[in-house]
PDB file of C-alpha atoms in Angstrom:
ATOM      1  CA  GLY A   1     116.837 126.462  87.844  1.00  0.00           C
ATOM      2  CA  GLN A   2     113.538 125.529  89.510  1.00  0.00           C
ATOM      3  CA  ASN A   3     110.140 125.108  87.880  1.00  0.00           C
ATOM      4  CA  PHE A   4     107.386 125.140  90.483  1.00  0.00           C
ATOM      5  CA  LEU A   5     104.589 122.593  90.360  1.00  0.00           C
ATOM      6  CA  ILE A   6     101.323 124.548  90.451  1.00  0.00           C
ATOM      7  CA  ASP A   7      98.610 122.224  89.117  1.00  0.00           C
ATOM      8  CA  PRO A   8      96.626 120.800  92.081  1.00  0.00           C
ATOM      9  CA  ASN A   9      95.575 117.709  90.115  1.00  0.00           C
ATOM     10  CA  TYR A  10      99.166 116.714  89.422  1.00  0.00           C
ATOM     11  CA  VAL A  11     100.205 117.596  92.959  1.00  0.00           C
ATOM     12  CA  GLN A  12      97.577 115.145  94.224  1.00  0.00           C
ATOM     13  CA  LYS A  13      98.592 112.561  91.629  1.00  0.00           C
ATOM     14  CA  ILE A  14     102.233 112.704  92.762  1.00  0.00           C
ATOM     15  CA  VAL A  15     101.261 112.575  96.444  1.00  0.00           C
ATOM     16  CA  ASN A  16      99.072 109.528  95.767  1.00  0.00           C
ATOM     17  CA  GLU A  17     101.982 107.799  94.044  1.00  0.00           C
ATOM     18  CA  ILE A  18     104.295 108.556  96.969  1.00  0.00           C
ATOM     19  CA  LEU A  19     101.715 107.126  99.366  1.00  0.00           C
ATOM     20  CA  ILE A  20     101.702 103.858  97.395  1.00  0.00           C
ATOM     21  CA  TYR A  21     105.430 103.282  97.865  1.00  0.00           C
ATOM     22  CA  ILE A  22     106.243 105.023 101.152  1.00  0.00           C
ATOM     23  CA  PRO A  23     104.235 103.861 104.191  1.00  0.00           C
ATOM     24  CA  GLN A  24     102.593 106.636 106.195  1.00  0.00           C
ATOM     25  CA  GLY A  25     104.227 107.692 109.456  1.00  0.00           C
ATOM     26  CA  ASN A  26     107.800 107.339 108.198  1.00  0.00           C
ATOM     27  CA  THR A  27     110.406 110.090 108.069  1.00  0.00           C
ATOM     28  CA  VAL A  28     110.737 111.478 104.534  1.00  0.00           C
ATOM     29  CA  LEU A  29     113.422 113.859 103.281  1.00  0.00           C
ATOM     30  CA  GLU A  30     112.318 116.266 100.543  1.00  0.00           C
ATOM     31  CA  ILE A  31     114.911 117.939  98.302  1.00  0.00           C
ATOM     32  CA  GLY A  32     114.138 121.421  96.984  1.00  0.00           C
ATOM     33  CA  PRO A  33     110.543 121.919  98.185  1.00  0.00           C
ATOM     34  CA  GLY A  34     110.401 125.457  96.778  1.00  0.00           C
ATOM     35  CA  LEU A  35     107.097 126.994  97.808  1.00  0.00           C
ATOM     36  CA  GLY A  36     105.816 123.723  99.261  1.00  0.00           C
ATOM     37  CA  ALA A  37     103.264 122.405  96.747  1.00  0.00           C
ATOM     38  CA  LEU A  38     104.055 118.815  97.736  1.00  0.00           C
ATOM     39  CA  THR A  39     105.335 119.655 101.203  1.00  0.00           C
ATOM     40  CA  PHE A  40     101.958 120.854 102.496  1.00  0.00           C
ATOM     41  CA  PHE A  41     100.251 117.537 101.690  1.00  0.00           C
ATOM     42  CA  LEU A  42     103.159 115.269 102.594  1.00  0.00           C
ATOM     43  CA  SER A  43     103.429 116.838 106.054  1.00  0.00           C
ATOM     44  CA  LYS A  44      99.983 115.354 106.803  1.00  0.00           C
ATOM     45  CA  PHE A  45     101.215 111.805 106.275  1.00  0.00           C
ATOM     46  CA  TYR A  46     104.911 111.802 107.173  1.00  0.00           C
ATOM     47  CA  THR A  47     107.499 113.183 109.556  1.00  0.00           C
ATOM     48  CA  LEU A  48     108.929 115.560 106.991  1.00  0.00           C
ATOM     49  CA  GLU A  49     112.366 117.118 106.709  1.00  0.00           C
ATOM     50  CA  VAL A  50     113.167 119.408 103.788  1.00  0.00           C
ATOM     51  CA  VAL A  51     116.412 120.713 102.332  1.00  0.00           C
ATOM     52  CA  GLU A  52     115.961 124.124 100.706  1.00  0.00           C
ATOM     53  CA  ILE A  53     118.917 126.266  99.627  1.00  0.00           C
ATOM     54  CA  ASP A  54     116.910 129.482  99.110  1.00  0.00           C
ATOM     55  CA  LYS A  55     116.529 131.556 102.277  1.00  0.00           C
ATOM     56  CA  VAL A  56     113.291 133.195 101.125  1.00  0.00           C
ATOM     57  CA  TYR A  57     111.590 129.881 100.312  1.00  0.00           C
ATOM     58  CA  ALA A  58     112.846 128.418 103.581  1.00  0.00           C
ATOM     59  CA  LYS A  59     111.299 131.331 105.514  1.00  0.00           C
ATOM     60  CA  ILE A  60     107.983 130.984 103.658  1.00  0.00           C
ATOM     61  CA  LEU A  61     107.877 127.260 104.446  1.00  0.00           C
ATOM     62  CA  ASN A  62     108.712 127.969 108.076  1.00  0.00           C
ATOM     63  CA  ASP A  63     105.912 130.534 108.312  1.00  0.00           C
ATOM     64  CA  LEU A  64     103.361 128.224 106.668  1.00  0.00           C
ATOM     65  CA  LEU A  65     104.334 124.912 108.254  1.00  0.00           C
ATOM     66  CA  LYS A  66     105.950 125.864 111.536  1.00  0.00           C
ATOM     67  CA  ASP A  67     106.187 122.908 113.943  1.00  0.00           C
ATOM     68  CA  LYS A  68     105.063 120.518 111.153  1.00  0.00           C
ATOM     69  CA  ILE A  69     108.359 120.114 109.290  1.00  0.00           C
ATOM     70  CA  ILE A  70     112.105 120.407 109.917  1.00  0.00           C
ATOM     71  CA  ILE A  71     113.833 122.786 107.498  1.00  0.00           C
ATOM     72  CA  HIS A  72     117.515 122.547 106.549  1.00  0.00           C
ATOM     73  CA  ASN A  73     118.396 125.827 104.807  1.00  0.00           C
ATOM     74  CA  VAL A  74     121.494 124.567 102.981  1.00  0.00           C
ATOM     75  CA  ASP A  75     122.691 123.272  99.612  1.00  0.00           C
ATOM     76  CA  TYR A  76     121.705 119.606  99.320  1.00  0.00           C
ATOM     77  CA  LEU A  77     125.148 118.360  98.283  1.00  0.00           C
ATOM     78  CA  LYS A  78     126.630 120.122 101.308  1.00  0.00           C
ATOM     79  CA  PHE A  79     123.875 118.609 103.447  1.00  0.00           C
ATOM     80  CA  LEU A  80     124.887 115.161 102.175  1.00  0.00           C
ATOM     81  CA  LYS A  81     128.473 115.622 103.290  1.00  0.00           C
ATOM     82  CA  GLU A  82     127.355 116.720 106.738  1.00  0.00           C
ATOM     83  CA  HIS A  83     124.734 113.962 107.142  1.00  0.00           C
ATOM     84  CA  GLN A  84     126.235 111.103 105.140  1.00  0.00           C
ATOM     85  CA  PHE A  85     125.345 107.595 106.250  1.00  0.00           C
ATOM     86  CA  ILE A  86     122.370 108.849 108.252  1.00  0.00           C
ATOM     87  CA  ASN A  87     119.414 106.537 107.747  1.00  0.00           C
ATOM     88  CA  TYR A  88     117.037 108.596 105.591  1.00  0.00           C
ATOM     89  CA  LYS A  89     115.198 105.617 104.095  1.00  0.00           C
ATOM     90  CA  TYR A  90     112.858 107.687 101.921  1.00  0.00           C
ATOM     91  CA  ILE A  91     113.852 110.691  99.811  1.00  0.00           C
ATOM     92  CA  ILE A  92     111.758 112.648  97.316  1.00  0.00           C
ATOM     93  CA  GLY A  93     112.365 115.760  95.257  1.00  0.00           C
ATOM     94  CA  ASN A  94     111.830 117.843  92.137  1.00  0.00           C
ATOM     95  CA  LEU A  95     115.425 117.874  90.921  1.00  0.00           C
ATOM     96  CA  PRO A  96     117.047 120.797  89.043  1.00  0.00           C
ATOM     97  CA  TYR A  97     118.300 119.443  85.708  1.00  0.00           C
ATOM     98  CA  TYR A  98     121.813 120.845  85.925  1.00  0.00           C
ATOM     99  CA  ILE A  99     122.647 118.858  89.072  1.00  0.00           C
ATOM    100  CA  THR A 100     120.313 115.850  88.675  1.00  0.00           C
ATOM    101  CA  THR A 101     123.156 113.379  88.188  1.00  0.00           C
ATOM    102  CA  ASP A 102     125.124 114.713  91.165  1.00  0.00           C
ATOM    103  CA  ILE A 103     122.082 114.547  93.437  1.00  0.00           C
ATOM    104  CA  ILE A 104     121.134 110.990  92.464  1.00  0.00           C
ATOM    105  CA  ILE A 105     124.641 109.519  92.510  1.00  0.00           C
ATOM    106  CA  GLU A 106     125.763 111.234  95.709  1.00  0.00           C
ATOM    107  CA  THR A 107     122.507 110.273  97.436  1.00  0.00           C
ATOM    108  CA  ILE A 108     122.835 106.560  96.697  1.00  0.00           C
ATOM    109  CA  ARG A 109     126.532 106.667  97.586  1.00  0.00           C
ATOM    110  CA  HIS A 110     126.209 108.389 100.939  1.00  0.00           C
ATOM    111  CA  MET A 111     122.702 107.760 102.255  1.00  0.00           C
ATOM    112  CA  LYS A 112     121.249 104.465 103.524  1.00  0.00           C
ATOM    113  CA  VAL A 113     118.202 104.862 101.291  1.00  0.00           C
ATOM    114  CA  ASP A 114     115.431 102.377 100.468  1.00  0.00           C
ATOM    115  CA  ILE A 115     113.334 104.390  98.004  1.00  0.00           C
ATOM    116  CA  CYS A 116     113.802 107.670  96.132  1.00  0.00           C
ATOM    117  CA  ILE A 117     110.954 109.253  94.176  1.00  0.00           C
ATOM    118  CA  PHE A 118     112.307 112.001  91.954  1.00  0.00           C
ATOM    119  CA  LEU A 119     110.810 114.362  89.411  1.00  0.00           C
ATOM    120  CA  VAL A 120     113.283 114.784  86.540  1.00  0.00           C
ATOM    121  CA  GLN A 121     113.257 115.921  82.944  1.00  0.00           C
ATOM    122  CA  LYS A 122     111.702 113.223  80.738  1.00  0.00           C
ATOM    123  CA  GLU A 123     114.748 112.937  78.477  1.00  0.00           C
ATOM    124  CA  TYR A 124     116.975 112.349  81.494  1.00  0.00           C
ATOM    125  CA  GLY A 125     114.542 109.836  82.964  1.00  0.00           C
ATOM    126  CA  GLU A 126     114.548 107.867  79.710  1.00  0.00           C
ATOM    127  CA  LYS A 127     118.338 107.842  79.820  1.00  0.00           C
ATOM    128  CA  LEU A 128     118.278 106.273  83.283  1.00  0.00           C
ATOM    129  CA  LEU A 129     115.792 103.632  82.128  1.00  0.00           C
ATOM    130  CA  LYS A 130     118.041 102.494  79.287  1.00  0.00           C
ATOM    131  CA  ASN A 131     120.943 100.072  79.717  1.00  0.00           C
ATOM    132  CA  ASN A 132     123.468 101.412  77.211  1.00  0.00           C
ATOM    133  CA  ASN A 133     124.981 104.461  78.899  1.00  0.00           C
ATOM    134  CA  SER A 134     127.416 104.883  81.764  1.00  0.00           C
ATOM    135  CA  ILE A 135     125.107 106.705  84.212  1.00  0.00           C
ATOM    136  CA  SER A 136     122.357 104.117  83.789  1.00  0.00           C
ATOM    137  CA  ILE A 137     124.736 101.168  84.189  1.00  0.00           C
ATOM    138  CA  PHE A 138     126.228 102.774  87.293  1.00  0.00           C
ATOM    139  CA  LEU A 139     122.802 103.490  88.832  1.00  0.00           C
ATOM    140  CA  HIS A 140     121.416 100.008  88.086  1.00  0.00           C
ATOM    141  CA  ASN A 141     124.332  98.594  90.060  1.00  0.00           C
ATOM    142  CA  PHE A 142     122.623 100.066  93.135  1.00  0.00           C
ATOM    143  CA  ALA A 143     118.925 100.007  92.325  1.00  0.00           C
ATOM    144  CA  THR A 144     115.976  99.309  90.080  1.00  0.00           C
ATOM    145  CA  VAL A 145     114.526 102.304  88.236  1.00  0.00           C
ATOM    146  CA  LYS A 146     110.830 102.543  87.384  1.00  0.00           C
ATOM    147  CA  LYS A 147     108.931 105.154  85.374  1.00  0.00           C
ATOM    148  CA  LEU A 148     105.753 106.180  87.203  1.00  0.00           C
ATOM    149  CA  PHE A 149     104.284 108.750  84.783  1.00  0.00           C
ATOM    150  CA  VAL A 150     105.062 111.713  82.524  1.00  0.00           C
ATOM    151  CA  ILE A 151     104.114 115.279  83.469  1.00  0.00           C
ATOM    152  CA  PRO A 152     103.412 118.031  80.888  1.00  0.00           C
ATOM    153  CA  PRO A 153     105.150 121.445  80.998  1.00  0.00           C
ATOM    154  CA  LYS A 154     101.910 123.382  81.555  1.00  0.00           C
ATOM    155  CA  VAL A 155     101.571 122.207  85.168  1.00  0.00           C
ATOM    156  CA  PHE A 156     104.736 124.116  86.175  1.00  0.00           C
ATOM    157  CA  PHE A 157     105.575 127.792  86.586  1.00  0.00           C
ATOM    158  CA  PRO A 158     107.458 128.902  84.679  1.00  0.00           C
ATOM    159  CA  PRO A 159     106.608 126.103  82.210  1.00  0.00           C
ATOM    160  CA  PRO A 160     109.776 124.273  81.090  1.00  0.00           C
ATOM    161  CA  LYS A 161     110.382 123.578  77.409  1.00  0.00           C
ATOM    162  CA  VAL A 162     110.329 119.814  77.995  1.00  0.00           C
ATOM    163  CA  GLU A 163     108.165 117.194  79.681  1.00  0.00           C
ATOM    164  CA  SER A 164     109.027 115.801  83.105  1.00  0.00           C
ATOM    165  CA  MET A 165     108.943 112.270  84.474  1.00  0.00           C
ATOM    166  CA  LEU A 166     108.298 110.884  87.938  1.00  0.00           C
ATOM    167  CA  LEU A 167     110.739 108.056  88.725  1.00  0.00           C
ATOM    168  CA  LYS A 168     110.961 105.521  91.533  1.00  0.00           C
ATOM    169  CA  ILE A 169     114.458 104.355  92.431  1.00  0.00           C
ATOM    170  CA  GLN A 170     114.459 101.333  94.763  1.00  0.00           C
ATOM    171  CA  LEU A 171     117.820 100.514  96.293  1.00  0.00           C
ATOM    172  CA  PHE A 172     119.217  97.004  96.684  1.00  0.00           C
ATOM    173  CA  PRO A 173     120.450  95.931 100.144  1.00  0.00           C
ATOM    174  CA  LYS A 174     123.959  96.171  98.665  1.00  0.00           C
ATOM    175  CA  PRO A 175     125.426  96.990  95.224  1.00  0.00           C
ATOM    176  CA  ILE A 176     125.801  94.207  92.657  1.00  0.00           C
ATOM    177  CA  SER A 177     129.485  95.014  92.204  1.00  0.00           C
ATOM    178  CA  ASP A 178     132.150  97.267  93.732  1.00  0.00           C
ATOM    179  CA  PRO A 179     131.074 100.848  92.837  1.00  0.00           C
ATOM    180  CA  GLN A 180     134.595 102.298  92.836  1.00  0.00           C
ATOM    181  CA  ILE A 181     135.957  99.675  90.435  1.00  0.00           C
ATOM    182  CA  LEU A 182     132.817  99.835  88.263  1.00  0.00           C
ATOM    183  CA  GLU A 183     133.123 103.611  87.975  1.00  0.00           C
ATOM    184  CA  LYS A 184     136.715 103.302  86.729  1.00  0.00           C
ATOM    185  CA  ILE A 185     135.765 100.663  84.164  1.00  0.00           C
ATOM    186  CA  LEU A 186     132.848 102.760  82.915  1.00  0.00           C
ATOM    187  CA  ARG A 187     134.971 105.913  82.676  1.00  0.00           C
ATOM    188  CA  MET A 188     137.536 104.062  80.590  1.00  0.00           C
ATOM    189  CA  SER A 189     134.937 102.284  78.448  1.00  0.00           C
ATOM    190  CA  PHE A 190     132.671 105.225  77.615  1.00  0.00           C
ATOM    191  CA  ARG A 191     135.174 108.035  77.077  1.00  0.00           C
ATOM    192  CA  GLN A 192     135.143 107.350  73.310  1.00  0.00           C
ATOM    193  CA  LYS A 193     131.631 106.030  72.784  1.00  0.00           C
ATOM    194  CA  ARG A 194     131.883 105.493  69.025  1.00  0.00           C
ATOM    195  CA  LYS A 195     135.076 103.477  69.181  1.00  0.00           C
ATOM    196  CA  LYS A 196     135.771  99.927  70.271  1.00  0.00           C
ATOM    197  CA  MET A 197     136.310  99.627  73.995  1.00  0.00           C
ATOM    198  CA  ILE A 198     139.876  98.418  73.584  1.00  0.00           C
ATOM    199  CA  ASN A 199     140.673 101.692  71.806  1.00  0.00           C
ATOM    200  CA  SER A 200     138.865 103.684  74.482  1.00  0.00           C
ATOM    201  CA  TRP A 201     140.820 101.883  77.216  1.00  0.00           C
ATOM    202  CA  GLN A 202     144.104 102.653  75.494  1.00  0.00           C
ATOM    203  CA  ASN A 203     143.344 106.311  74.825  1.00  0.00           C
ATOM    204  CA  GLY A 204     143.528 108.302  78.052  1.00  0.00           C
ATOM    205  CA  GLU A 205     144.378 107.771  81.674  1.00  0.00           C
ATOM    206  CA  GLU A 206     144.841 104.121  82.656  1.00  0.00           C
ATOM    207  CA  LEU A 207     142.530 104.008  85.680  1.00  0.00           C
ATOM    208  CA  ILE A 208     142.887 100.212  85.689  1.00  0.00           C
ATOM    209  CA  ASN A 209     145.758  98.242  84.188  1.00  0.00           C
ATOM    210  CA  ILE A 210     144.753  97.462  80.593  1.00  0.00           C
ATOM    211  CA  ASP A 211     146.570  94.127  80.439  1.00  0.00           C
ATOM    212  CA  THR A 212     144.618  93.018  83.503  1.00  0.00           C
ATOM    213  CA  LEU A 213     141.345  94.171  81.942  1.00  0.00           C
ATOM    214  CA  ILE A 214     142.071  92.270  78.740  1.00  0.00           C
ATOM    215  CA  HIS A 215     143.103  89.140  80.648  1.00  0.00           C
ATOM    216  CA  LEU A 216     139.952  89.083  82.785  1.00  0.00           C
ATOM    217  CA  SER A 217     137.701  90.032  79.854  1.00  0.00           C
ATOM    218  CA  LYS A 218     138.809  86.933  77.973  1.00  0.00           C
ATOM    219  CA  LYS A 219     137.972  84.748  80.979  1.00  0.00           C
ATOM    220  CA  ILE A 220     134.314  85.870  81.004  1.00  0.00           C
ATOM    221  CA  ASN A 221     133.857  86.431  77.232  1.00  0.00           C
ATOM    222  CA  PHE A 222     133.597  90.187  77.677  1.00  0.00           C
ATOM    223  CA  ASN A 223     133.975  91.433  74.106  1.00  0.00           C
ATOM    224  CA  TYR A 224     136.162  94.535  74.288  1.00  0.00           C
ATOM    225  CA  GLU A 225     136.156  94.709  70.476  1.00  0.00           C
ATOM    226  CA  LYS A 226     132.616  96.098  70.708  1.00  0.00           C
ATOM    227  CA  ARG A 227     131.546  99.608  71.636  1.00  0.00           C
ATOM    228  CA  ALA A 228     130.638 100.093  75.294  1.00  0.00           C
ATOM    229  CA  GLU A 229     126.971 100.792  74.499  1.00  0.00           C
ATOM    230  CA  GLU A 230     126.695  97.342  72.885  1.00  0.00           C
ATOM    231  CA  ILE A 231     127.633  95.494  76.075  1.00  0.00           C
ATOM    232  CA  PRO A 232     124.827  94.469  78.507  1.00  0.00           C
ATOM    233  CA  LYS A 233     125.119  96.040  81.945  1.00  0.00           C
ATOM    234  CA  GLU A 234     125.340  92.582  83.555  1.00  0.00           C
ATOM    235  CA  GLN A 235     128.658  91.973  81.799  1.00  0.00           C
ATOM    236  CA  PHE A 236     130.104  95.185  83.246  1.00  0.00           C
ATOM    237  CA  TYR A 237     129.091  93.993  86.727  1.00  0.00           C
ATOM    238  CA  GLU A 238     130.638  90.571  86.035  1.00  0.00           C
ATOM    239  CA  LEU A 239     133.889  92.146  84.874  1.00  0.00           C
ATOM    240  CA  THR A 240     133.913  94.391  87.953  1.00  0.00           C
ATOM    241  CA  ASN A 241     133.410  91.418  90.281  1.00  0.00           C
ATOM    242  CA  LYS A 242     136.132  89.477  88.504  1.00  0.00           C
ATOM    243  CA  LEU A 243     138.520  92.404  88.838  1.00  0.00           C
ATOM    244  CA  SER A 244     137.550  92.869  92.492  1.00  0.00           C
ATOM    245  CA  MET A 245     138.433  89.222  93.215  1.00  0.00           C
ATOM    246  CA  PHE A 246     141.668  89.540  91.242  1.00  0.00           C
ATOM    247  CA  LEU A 247     142.773  92.634  93.157  1.00  0.00           C
TER     248      LEU A 247
END
């Protein structure tokens, strides 16, 4: 699922952007370095640890950058479980599309991160920048998301069929609202996107008592007669906080 960055101009452009936001000399964790296009340059400026699932790529990186980087030859999601709550303040990576959501969400849940700089598919990046979908609302509860620039397919091998986007995710000191309660509200609210939220709440598993949701919604003028995508993210956080106090 990997597309390797091969254009030296874009490699330098990405490195320059990372240097703007991550002070030199810090420890940086890189997800999925592949053949090390970014890794080679980043190792000059940072104490670099990389997580690479492929044994062949891990060996190549070890041969090329021995004593300059620490290599964890393991699946990243497994690495998270084994190293959760370790203070990796800075994380970067070119994320495989099929597990982008898992990587981002599990990282912000389990790592004490300050800044993530991730390369993702452009369409997915645009989804995270919007405020009318469940993944974006959930992520913005933890962090601000900023588009840095778009990257064309031709700079990768093999070239993907879509453009990519470099994103900066900057974490808040603490979430705006309780993530576990927010996740339940979002799951209930977005499971039937084209219907009113009250219908979506009533159709499926009752993760939170519906009478309680309705009662608290009325107190803060949360309009459950609208579709979930029509509600500003701030109102979901307000409802979550209200429910958290109530519980």
